[in-house]
Every structure is written in structure tokens, then in C-alpha cells.
Coordinates of C-alpha atoms in Angstrom, one line a residue:
M1 CA -9.5 -24.1 -69.1
T2 CA -11.4 -25.5 -72.0
N3 CA -13.1 -23.6 -74.8
I4 CA -16.2 -24.9 -76.4
N5 CA -15.2 -25.9 -79.9
V6 CA -17.8 -23.9 -81.8
I7 CA -17.6 -20.7 -83.7
E8 CA -19.7 -17.8 -82.8
C9 CA -21.9 -16.6 -85.6
D10 CA -22.4 -12.9 -84.9
P11 CA -19.3 -11.0 -86.0
V12 CA -21.2 -7.7 -86.3
A13 CA -22.4 -7.7 -82.7
H14 CA -19.1 -8.9 -81.3
G15 CA -16.6 -7.2 -83.6
T16 CA -14.9 -10.4 -84.6
T17 CA -15.4 -14.1 -85.0
H18 CA -13.8 -16.2 -82.2
P19 CA -14.4 -19.4 -80.2
I20 CA -17.0 -19.2 -77.4
T21 CA -15.3 -18.6 -74.1
S22 CA -16.2 -20.5 -71.0
V23 CA -16.5 -18.8 -67.6
A24 CA -14.3 -20.7 -65.1
E25 CA -15.8 -19.3 -62.0
H26 CA -18.9 -17.1 -61.4
A27 CA -21.2 -15.6 -58.8
V28 CA -24.3 -13.5 -59.3
F29 CA -25.4 -11.2 -56.6
L30 CA -28.9 -9.9 -56.8
L31 CA -29.6 -6.7 -54.8
Y32 CA -33.2 -6.2 -53.8
P33 CA -34.0 -2.7 -52.5
F34 CA -37.0 -2.2 -50.3
Q35 CA -38.5 0.2 -47.8
C36 CA -38.6 -0.9 -44.2
R37 CA -42.0 -1.3 -42.6
K38 CA -40.7 0.4 -39.4
R39 CA -38.0 3.0 -39.2
D40 CA -37.1 2.2 -35.6
W41 CA -33.5 1.1 -35.1
P42 CA -32.4 -1.6 -35.0
V43 CA -34.6 -3.5 -37.4
T44 CA -35.2 -7.1 -36.3
P45 CA -36.6 -9.7 -38.8
A46 CA -39.1 -12.0 -37.1
A47 CA -39.4 -14.8 -39.7
T48 CA -39.0 -18.3 -38.3
L49 CA -38.6 -21.7 -40.0
G50 CA -42.2 -22.4 -38.9
S51 CA -43.4 -19.3 -40.7
L52 CA -42.3 -20.9 -44.0
A53 CA -44.3 -24.0 -43.5
G54 CA -47.3 -22.8 -45.6
A55 CA -45.3 -21.0 -48.2
G56 CA -46.8 -21.5 -51.7
W57 CA -43.4 -21.8 -53.4
L58 CA -42.3 -24.9 -51.4
P59 CA -42.4 -28.2 -53.4
A60 CA -45.5 -30.4 -53.0
V61 CA -43.3 -33.4 -52.2
G62 CA -40.5 -34.0 -49.7
E63 CA -40.0 -33.5 -46.0
C64 CA -42.4 -31.0 -44.4
L65 CA -41.1 -28.0 -42.5
R66 CA -41.8 -28.3 -38.8
E67 CA -44.5 -25.7 -38.2
T68 CA -43.7 -25.6 -34.5
E69 CA -40.1 -24.5 -35.2
S70 CA -39.8 -21.1 -33.6
R71 CA -36.1 -20.4 -34.0
P72 CA -35.5 -17.3 -36.1
L73 CA -34.3 -17.6 -39.6
W74 CA -31.9 -14.7 -39.3
L75 CA -28.8 -14.3 -37.3
R76 CA -26.8 -11.2 -36.4
K77 CA -23.5 -11.5 -38.1
N78 CA -21.0 -8.8 -39.0
W79 CA -20.0 -8.6 -42.7
P80 CA -16.3 -9.3 -42.9
L81 CA -15.2 -6.1 -44.6
G82 CA -11.7 -5.0 -45.6
D83 CA -10.0 -1.7 -46.3
L84 CA -13.1 0.4 -45.9
Y85 CA -13.2 3.6 -44.0
H86 CA -15.2 3.6 -40.8
K87 CA -18.1 5.7 -42.1
A88 CA -18.5 3.3 -45.0
S89 CA -18.3 0.1 -43.0
Q90 CA -20.5 1.5 -40.3
Q91 CA -23.4 1.6 -42.8
L92 CA -23.0 -2.2 -43.2
G93 CA -23.1 -3.2 -39.6
A94 CA -19.5 -2.8 -38.6
G95 CA -18.1 -0.9 -35.7
D96 CA -20.7 0.9 -33.7
E97 CA -23.6 -0.8 -35.6
P98 CA -23.4 -4.5 -34.8
D99 CA -27.1 -5.0 -35.4
G100 CA -27.0 -3.7 -38.9
V101 CA -26.6 -6.9 -40.9
W102 CA -28.5 -10.2 -40.7
T103 CA -27.7 -13.5 -42.4
L104 CA -29.7 -16.6 -42.9
D105 CA -29.4 -19.2 -40.1
S106 CA -27.4 -21.7 -42.1
Q107 CA -27.1 -23.9 -39.0
R108 CA -30.8 -24.8 -39.5
H109 CA -30.2 -25.6 -43.2
V110 CA -32.6 -22.8 -44.3
Q111 CA -30.6 -22.3 -47.5
Q112 CA -31.1 -26.0 -48.3
W113 CA -34.8 -25.4 -48.2
L114 CA -34.4 -22.6 -50.7
S115 CA -32.6 -24.9 -53.2
G116 CA -34.2 -28.2 -52.2
P117 CA -34.2 -30.2 -48.9
S118 CA -30.9 -31.8 -48.1
G119 CA -30.5 -35.4 -49.4
S120 CA -33.6 -35.2 -51.6
T121 CA -33.8 -35.6 -55.3
L122 CA -35.3 -32.2 -55.8
V123 CA -33.6 -29.6 -57.9
L124 CA -34.4 -25.9 -58.2
Q125 CA -34.2 -24.7 -61.8
L126 CA -34.1 -21.5 -63.7
P127 CA -36.1 -22.1 -66.9
L128 CA -34.9 -20.5 -70.1
S129 CA -37.4 -19.1 -72.6
V130 CA -37.8 -20.4 -76.2
A131 CA -36.3 -17.2 -77.4
A132 CA -33.2 -17.7 -75.1
Q133 CA -32.8 -21.2 -76.4
G134 CA -32.9 -19.9 -80.0
R135 CA -30.2 -17.4 -79.3
L136 CA -28.0 -20.1 -77.8
Q137 CA -28.5 -22.3 -80.8
R138 CA -27.9 -19.3 -83.1
C139 CA -24.4 -18.8 -81.6
G140 CA -23.6 -22.5 -81.9
L141 CA -24.5 -23.8 -78.5
Q142 CA -26.6 -26.8 -77.7
P143 CA -29.8 -25.2 -76.4
T144 CA -31.0 -26.1 -72.8
D145 CA -34.4 -25.4 -71.4
A146 CA -33.2 -24.8 -67.7
L147 CA -30.2 -24.4 -65.4
S148 CA -30.0 -25.6 -61.9
I149 CA -29.4 -22.9 -59.3
T150 CA -28.2 -22.9 -55.7
F151 CA -28.0 -20.1 -53.1
G152 CA -24.8 -18.8 -51.6
S153 CA -24.7 -16.0 -49.0
V154 CA -28.0 -14.2 -48.2
R155 CA -27.7 -10.9 -46.3
L156 CA -30.4 -8.6 -45.0
V157 CA -29.1 -5.0 -44.6
P158 CA -31.5 -2.4 -43.1
F159 CA -30.2 1.2 -43.2
R160 CA -31.0 4.0 -40.8
T161 CA -32.6 5.9 -43.6
G162 CA -35.6 3.5 -43.6
Q163 CA -34.3 1.8 -46.8
G164 CA -33.0 -1.8 -46.9
L165 CA -31.2 -4.2 -49.2
L166 CA -31.6 -8.0 -49.5
I167 CA -28.4 -9.3 -51.1
V168 CA -28.7 -12.8 -52.5
E169 CA -25.9 -14.8 -54.1
I170 CA -26.9 -17.2 -56.8
R171 CA -24.7 -19.9 -58.4
L172 CA -25.7 -21.6 -61.6
A173 CA -25.2 -25.2 -62.7
G174 CA -23.6 -26.0 -59.4
G175 CA -20.9 -23.4 -59.9
Q176 CA -19.4 -25.3 -62.9
E177 CA -18.0 -23.8 -66.0
L178 CA -20.5 -22.0 -68.2
P179 CA -20.3 -20.7 -71.8
A180 CA -20.4 -16.9 -71.6
P181 CA -23.6 -16.6 -73.7
L182 CA -25.4 -19.0 -71.3
L183 CA -24.3 -16.9 -68.3
V184 CA -25.7 -13.8 -70.1
E185 CA -29.1 -15.6 -70.7
A186 CA -29.3 -16.8 -67.1
I187 CA -28.6 -13.3 -65.6
T188 CA -31.1 -11.8 -67.9
A189 CA -33.8 -14.3 -66.8
L190 CA -32.9 -13.8 -63.1
C191 CA -33.0 -10.0 -63.2
H192 CA -36.4 -10.1 -65.0
D193 CA -37.7 -12.7 -62.5
R194 CA -39.3 -14.9 -65.2
G195 CA -39.8 -17.7 -62.7
L196 CA -38.3 -20.8 -61.1
R197 CA -39.5 -24.4 -61.0
W198 CA -38.9 -27.6 -59.1
R199 CA -37.7 -30.8 -60.8
L200 CA -36.7 -34.2 -59.7
K201 CA -33.3 -35.3 -60.8
D202 CA -34.9 -37.6 -63.3
G203 CA -36.5 -34.6 -64.9
K204 CA -40.0 -35.0 -63.6
E205 CA -41.9 -31.8 -62.9
V206 CA -43.0 -31.1 -59.3
S207 CA -45.7 -28.5 -58.5
T208 CA -45.5 -26.1 -55.7
R209 CA -47.7 -26.4 -52.6
A210 CA -49.9 -23.7 -54.1
G211 CA -50.4 -26.0 -57.1
N212 CA -48.4 -24.0 -59.6
P213 CA -45.7 -25.3 -62.0
T214 CA -43.5 -22.2 -61.4
F215 CA -43.0 -19.4 -58.8
R216 CA -41.1 -16.2 -58.7
L217 CA -37.8 -15.7 -56.9
A218 CA -39.1 -12.4 -55.4
E219 CA -42.0 -14.3 -53.9
Q220 CA -39.7 -16.8 -52.3
L221 CA -37.4 -14.1 -50.8
T222 CA -40.4 -11.9 -49.6
D223 CA -41.4 -14.8 -47.4
L224 CA -37.9 -15.0 -46.0
I225 CA -37.8 -11.4 -44.7
G226 CA -41.3 -11.5 -43.4
D227 CA -42.7 -8.2 -42.2
V228 CA -39.4 -6.3 -42.5
A229 CA -40.4 -4.8 -45.9
A230 CA -43.3 -2.4 -46.3
E231 CA -44.3 -4.1 -49.6
P232 CA -43.4 -7.3 -51.4
L233 CA -40.0 -7.4 -53.1
Q234 CA -40.0 -6.6 -56.8
G235 CA -37.9 -8.8 -59.1
R236 CA -38.3 -6.9 -62.4
R237 CA -35.3 -5.0 -63.7
L238 CA -33.2 -6.0 -60.7
F239 CA -29.8 -4.6 -60.0
S240 CA -27.1 -7.3 -60.2
Y241 CA -23.4 -7.6 -59.5
T242 CA -21.8 -10.4 -61.5
Y243 CA -18.4 -11.9 -61.0
A244 CA -16.9 -13.9 -63.9
A245 CA -13.4 -15.3 -63.9
F246 CA -11.6 -16.7 -67.0
D247 CA -8.5 -18.9 -67.2
Q248 CA -7.3 -17.2 -70.3
R249 CA -6.7 -13.8 -71.9
L250 CA -9.7 -12.1 -73.4
A251 CA -9.6 -10.1 -76.6
A252 CA -10.4 -6.4 -76.1
T253 CA -13.6 -6.6 -78.3
E254 CA -14.9 -9.7 -76.4
R255 CA -14.1 -8.1 -73.0
H256 CA -16.1 -4.9 -73.9
M257 CA -19.0 -7.0 -75.1
L258 CA -19.1 -9.2 -72.0
L259 CA -18.9 -6.1 -69.8
A260 CA -21.9 -4.6 -71.5
R261 CA -24.0 -7.8 -71.6
L262 CA -23.3 -9.0 -68.1
A263 CA -23.7 -5.6 -66.5
R264 CA -26.7 -4.3 -68.5
K265 CA -28.4 -7.6 -69.3
F266 CA -28.3 -7.3 -73.1
T267 CA -28.7 -10.5 -75.1
D268 CA -27.3 -10.7 -78.6
D269 CA -30.8 -9.7 -79.9
Y270 CA -29.5 -6.2 -79.1
R271 CA -26.9 -5.3 -81.7
L272 CA -24.9 -2.7 -79.7
A273 CA -23.6 0.2 -81.6
D274 CA -21.0 1.0 -78.9
P275 CA -20.6 -1.6 -76.1
R276 CA -18.9 0.9 -73.9
A277 CA -21.7 3.4 -74.0
G278 CA -23.5 3.6 -70.6
L279 CA -20.6 1.8 -68.8
H280 CA -18.2 3.4 -66.3
E281 CA -15.1 1.2 -66.5
V282 CA -12.3 0.8 -64.0
R283 CA -9.2 -1.1 -65.1
V284 CA -6.2 -0.5 -62.9
F285 CA -4.8 -4.0 -63.5
D286 CA -4.5 -5.7 -66.9
T287 CA -6.2 -8.8 -65.4
V288 CA -9.1 -7.2 -63.5
T289 CA -11.8 -5.0 -65.1
H290 CA -14.8 -3.5 -63.3
A291 CA -17.7 -1.8 -65.0
A292 CA -20.7 -0.1 -63.5
S293 CA -24.0 0.9 -65.2
V294 CA -27.5 1.9 -63.9
E295 CA -28.7 -1.6 -64.5
G296 CA -25.9 -3.5 -62.8
C297 CA -22.1 -3.9 -62.4
I298 CA -19.6 -6.6 -63.4
T299 CA -16.1 -7.7 -62.4
L300 CA -14.1 -9.7 -65.0
V301 CA -11.0 -11.4 -63.8
E302 CA -8.5 -13.0 -66.3
R303 CA -6.6 -15.5 -64.2
I304 CA -3.3 -15.5 -66.0
P305 CA 0.3 -15.3 -64.5
A306 CA 2.3 -12.2 -64.6
E307 CA 4.6 -11.8 -67.5
G308 CA 7.5 -14.2 -67.1
A309 CA 5.9 -15.9 -64.1
K310 CA 4.7 -19.5 -64.0
E311 CA 2.3 -19.4 -61.0
L312 CA -0.9 -17.5 -60.8
P313 CA -0.9 -14.6 -58.3
S314 CA -2.7 -15.6 -55.1
F315 CA -5.0 -12.5 -55.2
L316 CA -6.4 -13.6 -58.5
S317 CA -7.2 -17.2 -57.3
T318 CA -9.0 -15.8 -54.2
F319 CA -10.4 -12.7 -55.8
R320 CA -14.1 -13.6 -55.3
S321 CA -13.9 -14.5 -51.6
E322 CA -11.4 -11.9 -50.5
A323 CA -11.6 -8.8 -52.7
L324 CA -15.1 -9.0 -54.2
E325 CA -17.2 -10.1 -51.2
R326 CA -15.2 -8.0 -48.6
R327 CA -14.6 -4.8 -50.6
Y328 CA -16.3 -4.4 -54.0
L329 CA -19.7 -5.9 -53.1
P330 CA -20.0 -3.7 -50.0
I331 CA -19.2 -0.6 -52.1
A332 CA -21.9 -1.6 -54.6
A333 CA -24.4 -2.0 -51.7
I334 CA -23.5 1.4 -50.2
N335 CA -24.0 3.1 -53.6
L336 CA -27.3 1.3 -54.4
H337 CA -28.6 2.3 -51.0
A338 CA -27.6 5.9 -51.6
R339 CA -29.5 5.9 -54.9
E340 CA -32.6 4.4 -53.4
A341 CA -32.5 6.8 -50.4
L342 CA -32.1 9.8 -52.6
L343 CA -34.9 8.7 -54.9
A344 CA -37.1 8.2 -51.9
L345 CA -36.3 11.7 -50.6
T346 CA -37.0 13.2 -54.1
H347 CA -40.3 11.4 -54.2
S348 CA -41.2 12.5 -50.7
S349 CA -40.9 16.2 -51.8
G350 CA -43.4 15.5 -54.6
F351 CA -46.6 17.0 -53.0
W352 CA -48.4 20.3 -53.4
P353 CA -49.0 22.1 -50.1
N354 CA -51.1 25.3 -49.7
M355 CA -48.2 27.7 -49.4
A356 CA -50.3 30.5 -48.1
Q357 CA -52.1 28.5 -45.4
P358 CA -50.5 25.1 -45.2
A359 CA -52.1 22.3 -43.3
T360 CA -50.4 21.2 -40.1
K361 CA -49.6 17.8 -41.6
D362 CA -47.9 19.4 -44.6
V363 CA -45.7 21.6 -42.3
E364 CA -44.8 18.6 -40.3
R365 CA -44.0 16.7 -43.5
L366 CA -41.7 19.5 -44.7
H367 CA -39.9 19.6 -41.4
R368 CA -39.4 15.8 -41.5
L369 CA -38.2 15.9 -45.1
R370 CA -35.6 18.5 -44.3
E371 CA -34.4 16.5 -41.3
D372 CA -34.2 13.3 -43.4
I373 CA -32.1 15.1 -46.0
L374 CA -29.7 16.4 -43.4
A375 CA -29.5 12.9 -41.8
F376 CA -28.6 11.4 -45.2
R377 CA -25.9 14.0 -45.8
L378 CA -24.3 13.4 -42.3
G379 CA -24.5 9.6 -42.3
C380 CA -24.4 8.4 -45.9
R381 CA -22.6 10.8 -48.1
L382 CA -19.2 9.5 -49.0
S383 CA -16.7 11.0 -51.4
R384 CA -14.1 8.3 -50.5
V385 CA -14.7 4.9 -49.1
S386 CA -11.2 3.4 -48.8
P387 CA -7.5 4.3 -48.5
I388 CA -7.1 2.2 -51.7
G389 CA -7.4 4.0 -55.0
M390 CA -9.0 1.1 -56.9
H391 CA -11.8 0.9 -54.4
N392 CA -12.4 4.7 -54.7
A393 CA -12.4 4.5 -58.5
F394 CA -15.1 1.7 -58.3
H395 CA -17.1 3.8 -55.8
E396 CA -16.8 6.8 -58.2
A397 CA -17.8 4.7 -61.2
L398 CA -21.0 3.6 -59.4
G399 CA -21.8 7.1 -58.3
N400 CA -21.5 8.3 -61.8
A401 CA -23.5 5.5 -63.2
F402 CA -26.3 6.2 -60.7
G403 CA -26.1 10.0 -61.1
L404 CA -25.8 10.4 -57.3
E405 CA -24.4 13.9 -57.5
P406 CA -27.3 15.4 -59.5
L407 CA -29.7 13.5 -57.2
L408 CA -27.9 14.9 -54.1
A409 CA -28.0 18.4 -55.7
D410 CA -31.7 18.1 -56.2
V411 CA -32.5 17.1 -52.6
N412 CA -30.0 19.8 -51.3
Q413 CA -31.9 22.4 -53.2
D414 CA -35.2 21.1 -51.8
A415 CA -33.7 21.4 -48.3
L416 CA -32.6 25.0 -48.9
E417 CA -36.0 26.0 -50.3
I418 CA -37.9 24.2 -47.6
G419 CA -35.7 25.9 -44.9
A420 CA -36.3 29.3 -46.4
Y421 CA -40.0 28.8 -46.6
L422 CA -40.3 27.4 -43.0
E423 CA -38.2 30.3 -41.7
E424 CA -40.2 32.9 -43.4
R425 CA -43.4 31.2 -42.2
A426 CA -42.1 31.1 -38.7
A427 CA -41.2 34.8 -38.8
S428 CA -44.6 35.7 -40.2
I429 CA -46.3 33.7 -37.4
A430 CA -44.2 35.4 -34.8
A431 CA -44.9 38.8 -36.3
N432 CA -48.7 38.2 -36.4
A433 CA -48.6 36.9 -32.8
A434 CA -46.7 40.0 -31.7
Q435 CA -49.2 42.2 -33.5
R436 CA -52.2 40.4 -31.9
N437 CA -50.6 40.8 -28.5
A438 CA -50.0 44.5 -29.1
R439 CA -53.4 45.3 -30.7
P440 CA -55.3 46.2 -27.4
W441 CA -52.8 48.9 -26.6
R442 CA -51.7 50.2 -30.0
W443 CA -54.5 52.8 -30.2
I444 CA -53.3 54.5 -26.9
P445 CA -50.3 56.4 -28.4
R446 CA -52.4 57.6 -31.4
L447 CA -55.3 58.7 -29.1
V448 CA -52.8 60.7 -26.9
S449 CA -51.4 62.3 -30.0
A450 CA -54.8 63.2 -31.3
A451 CA -55.9 64.6 -27.9
L452 CA -52.8 66.7 -27.6
V453 CA -53.5 68.1 -31.1
V454 CA -57.2 68.9 -30.1
I455 CA -56.1 70.5 -26.8
T456 CA -53.4 72.5 -28.4
L457 CA -55.7 73.8 -31.2
V458 CA -58.5 74.6 -28.7
T459 CA -56.1 76.5 -26.4
F460 CA -54.5 78.5 -29.2
G461 CA -57.9 79.0 -30.9
K462 CA -59.4 80.5 -27.7
L463 CA -56.5 82.8 -27.3
L464 CA -56.9 83.9 -30.9
L465 CA -60.6 84.4 -30.5
E466 CA -60.1 86.5 -27.4
A467 CA -57.5 88.6 -29.2
L468 CA -59.9 89.2 -32.0
H469 CA -62.8 89.7 -29.6
F470 CA -64.7 86.7 -31.0
D471 CA -64.7 84.7 -27.8
H472 CA -68.3 85.3 -27.1
T473 CA -69.5 84.6 -30.6
E474 CA -71.3 81.2 -30.9
W475 CA -70.4 80.4 -34.5
A476 CA -66.7 81.1 -33.8
R477 CA -66.7 78.5 -31.1
W478 CA -68.3 75.9 -33.4
V479 CA -65.7 76.6 -36.0
L480 CA -62.9 76.1 -33.5
L481 CA -64.5 72.9 -32.2
V482 CA -64.9 71.4 -35.7
V483 CA -61.3 72.4 -36.8
S484 CA -59.8 70.9 -33.6
S485 CA -61.7 67.7 -33.9
A486 CA -60.9 67.2 -37.6
A487 CA -57.2 67.7 -36.8
G488 CA -57.4 65.2 -34.0
L489 CA -59.0 62.6 -36.3
V490 CA -56.4 63.1 -39.0
T491 CA -53.7 62.6 -36.5
F492 CA -55.2 59.4 -35.2
W493 CA -55.8 58.0 -38.7
K494 CA -52.4 58.9 -40.0
G495 CA -50.7 57.0 -37.2
D496 CA -52.5 53.8 -38.3
L497 CA -51.6 54.4 -41.9
D498 CA -47.9 54.8 -41.1
A499 CA -47.9 51.5 -39.2
H500 CA -49.6 49.8 -42.1
T501 CA -47.1 51.2 -44.6
A502 CA -44.1 50.2 -42.5
K503 CA -45.5 46.6 -42.2
H504 CA -45.8 46.3 -46.0
A505 CA -42.3 47.8 -46.5
A506 CA -40.8 45.2 -44.2
G507 CA -42.6 42.4 -46.0
D508 CA -41.4 43.7 -49.4
N509 CA -37.9 43.8 -48.0
V510 CA -38.1 40.1 -46.9
L511 CA -39.4 39.1 -50.3
H512 CA -36.7 41.0 -52.0
Q513 CA -34.0 39.3 -50.0
N514 CA -35.5 35.8 -50.6
L515 CA -35.5 36.4 -54.4
G516 CA -31.9 37.4 -54.3
G517 CA -32.2 41.2 -54.4
H518 CA -29.6 43.5 -53.0

């Protein structure tokens, strides 16, 4: 491998002064989260080659797409996964879910249309800003105003949660060697979606069919997935997974700085106080380093022979195609989906129902939210993804970077509180219904009790009046009648009061239990 023979001019930011290192092999995976328009499973993308014919991002020159072409762009194709547990691989279309992953129909040369029609002189370029060119010049590189880009694999992954991921592989400068600062600038531009442009190979500008000099990558990719996404894809602050291989040993300070800049998209305008802050690093092997952050993740491979060996280990030379694409990239996709699904559940709980008399739609929404939380826990929660420790360490690093456990704890608490409220409401509705059903008959026991009291008092009163020889006195009879009637009314009213008191006592007891009382 060759080093560019210039000296970097920022020893404070990098910790030391050293020659600029070139990246021997690279791949940039952009992960676009989106919410599916329909939650019916399986999700089937309907875009065709003909549907792209009027796309505004296509170049205004070159062969036209056949508008009558009705063959779908997307093909069902299992993701070739390795060493992942069934529950992990099942989320990505393996095993029982063969319809879970879609890839672009490369047989119809769709990817060539993304990068420029086959055999044409068109080139798709990533422009670099004036500020980026200044940073490159500041560190001793010849500034360039753009890099050519091509597409690698493009995968569409809808999940049962109603969330989806579009995973797009980008290669820069035809996959050739790149100075590390140039790779940092390119990833920063891609993940902020600052625009792409068409050029002829002689450098002449080519406008799009919409008449614009540039277009956004998210616009291009939104047209590809058609009506699968509920809203257009967003390219700002995009999560990325970068693979960078070097044919030499990296100094520790340079490795830490590259991890931070390639994962978190920090240019050297940001003078990092601690490059390792915000990074969750996994380094089982001396030659392979992974790092995860909330903004992105990175795998650095130093392709050097083992101590005392002359040949490079085969797993290092095939790391991108075998280990990264079949194991580490799927783990990153699973974790990013988990973050997006949990955030969606958290946002779904952000409404204000009338707790005393909730509307029917609010109650239905609460039921649906609780069911969605349970479905996520059953189908998507994974503490381990592989029988290999390195894979689980990378999975754990991503989970920590995303804060998945606190997010999961939040939605779990939401589910518990929703469940308690719905159960209490159901019990209250059942009690009220029972009370309404019993209301026509509830006065009969109290009336019988009151009547017995009146009859008893009248009988004993008459006996008493006869014994006292007042049985023929008019006023004595009226006194007896008034006293007996009053006693009957008191008995009838007291029965209703006791029932009312018991009802409130039961309600207080339920409230006491819900608040954690003993």
C-alpha cells in the first residue's frame, strides 16, 4: 500500500504528526429508516422500470427508460446471513420469512441507471463543498471538487413492526484507494445529503430532466421504493456503517481519530477533546476494530500478517464480503430497526386522552399500543444474536450506543400503566353495568325491611295501647302511625346509604392497590 507523501498539519486534533494514510478498500452503507405505508405482511414494492421514466433526477441526455417496461424493480432474495440465531435472521427475511428482504433487479441493469446508463459517458458525482476542499488543502491534500460514486448492493427490508430500512451500498472513486481525510469528507457529505450531480467524462455539466444541476440522493431512492414508504426518505443526519481496510498498522492515536470521524462524521473543523467519547468500541482482534455511536458505526481492518507469518490471513482479505455483509451489517440493521421501532412506540404514546371519559378512538389506540409493545418484545427483543462472542459484543455496543434498554424500559412502563388503566376501566364499566341491571330490583329488599319494621311497630304498639287502655284514643293511634312510618322510612333510607358507602369503600380499596398501598 502507498502512503501519500504529505505531512498532516493538525497535530493537536490528531495527537501526533504523521503521513496521511490511504484507505485500501472501503464500502459505505447508508441505512434509511422509514415507516411503511401499509402494515399488512408481506410488504410488496410495486415500482417498475417504467415508473422511473419521468423521474426528475435522471440525466437530460442519454438513452431513455422504456416507459412500457412493467417488470418490477425489486426481486425477492434472501440475505446470505451467517452465524446468527434464528430469531435474529428471521427479522431479515431468513427461515420462515422468505418475503422479508427485497433487492434491486440487477438483471435489468437498474443499478446502472442509478450510476449512469451502461456504456455512456455519464458519471454520477458527489460534489464537495468549498469548506471541504479547504480542509483537504489544509491537511496537505490536493483539493478536489467532486468524487465519482457507484452503487453496490441495495436492499429493502420491511419489518413486521411497520418500520422499514433501505440499505444502500456506496463506493467512492470506483472503489480505488482514498486518503483517509477524503473518505471522511465524502461520508459527511453523503450523510447530510448535500446533493449529487451528473457529469460527462470530459467534465461537462449535465442537468437533470427536471432542469436542475443537482439532486438529492434521498429523492432518487424515494422513487425506487415507490409507495412502500408513508413519507419521502430523509437524508439528513443519516446513520451509516463504514468499512475501511488498511494495508498497514495504524498508530493508536490515528485509529481512535478515524473511528470517531468515520462513525460520527466529524471533520477536522471539530477539534475533539476525547475521540473515544460517545463511541462504544469492540476490539477482540488486534487487526479488527469496531465502534458504534448514535450517528453511525465503523469497522477498521488492518490487513497485516500474524506475527512471524508471511501471508495475510484469508479472513482479513475477505472480511468485507464474508464477515461484514453477512454478519455485522445485519446486526447493525437489526439494532437500527429496534431503535426506530421503540421511538415510534414512544411517540405513539404521546397523546392526552380524557382519563375520566375517554373517547372510543383513544381506548382503541391504547389497546393497539399495548399490543404493539408486546409484539415488539416477543419478535424483536434480542439479548444475544449469535453463538460467536464478537458478534454479541458488537450487538451490545450498538444497543448501548442507541440506548435501547432505557427506550425499552420506557415502553414497558407505558404498557404496564396502560394495562392497569384499561383493566380498571373495564372493571368500572362491568360494575356500572351490573348496577344498572340490578337497579329495578334493588329497592325490593329495603321495602320489605321497612314494611316489616312498620308492621312490627304497629302490632306491638296496638298491644301496648290495649294494655294501657289507650286503644280507643284517637291521638294515640296517630302517634303510633307516625312513629311506625318514620321507623320504616329510616330503615329504607339506611339501606341505600349502606350500599353507597360500600361502593365508595370498594373504589377506595382499588385506588389504594393501584397506588401501591398495602
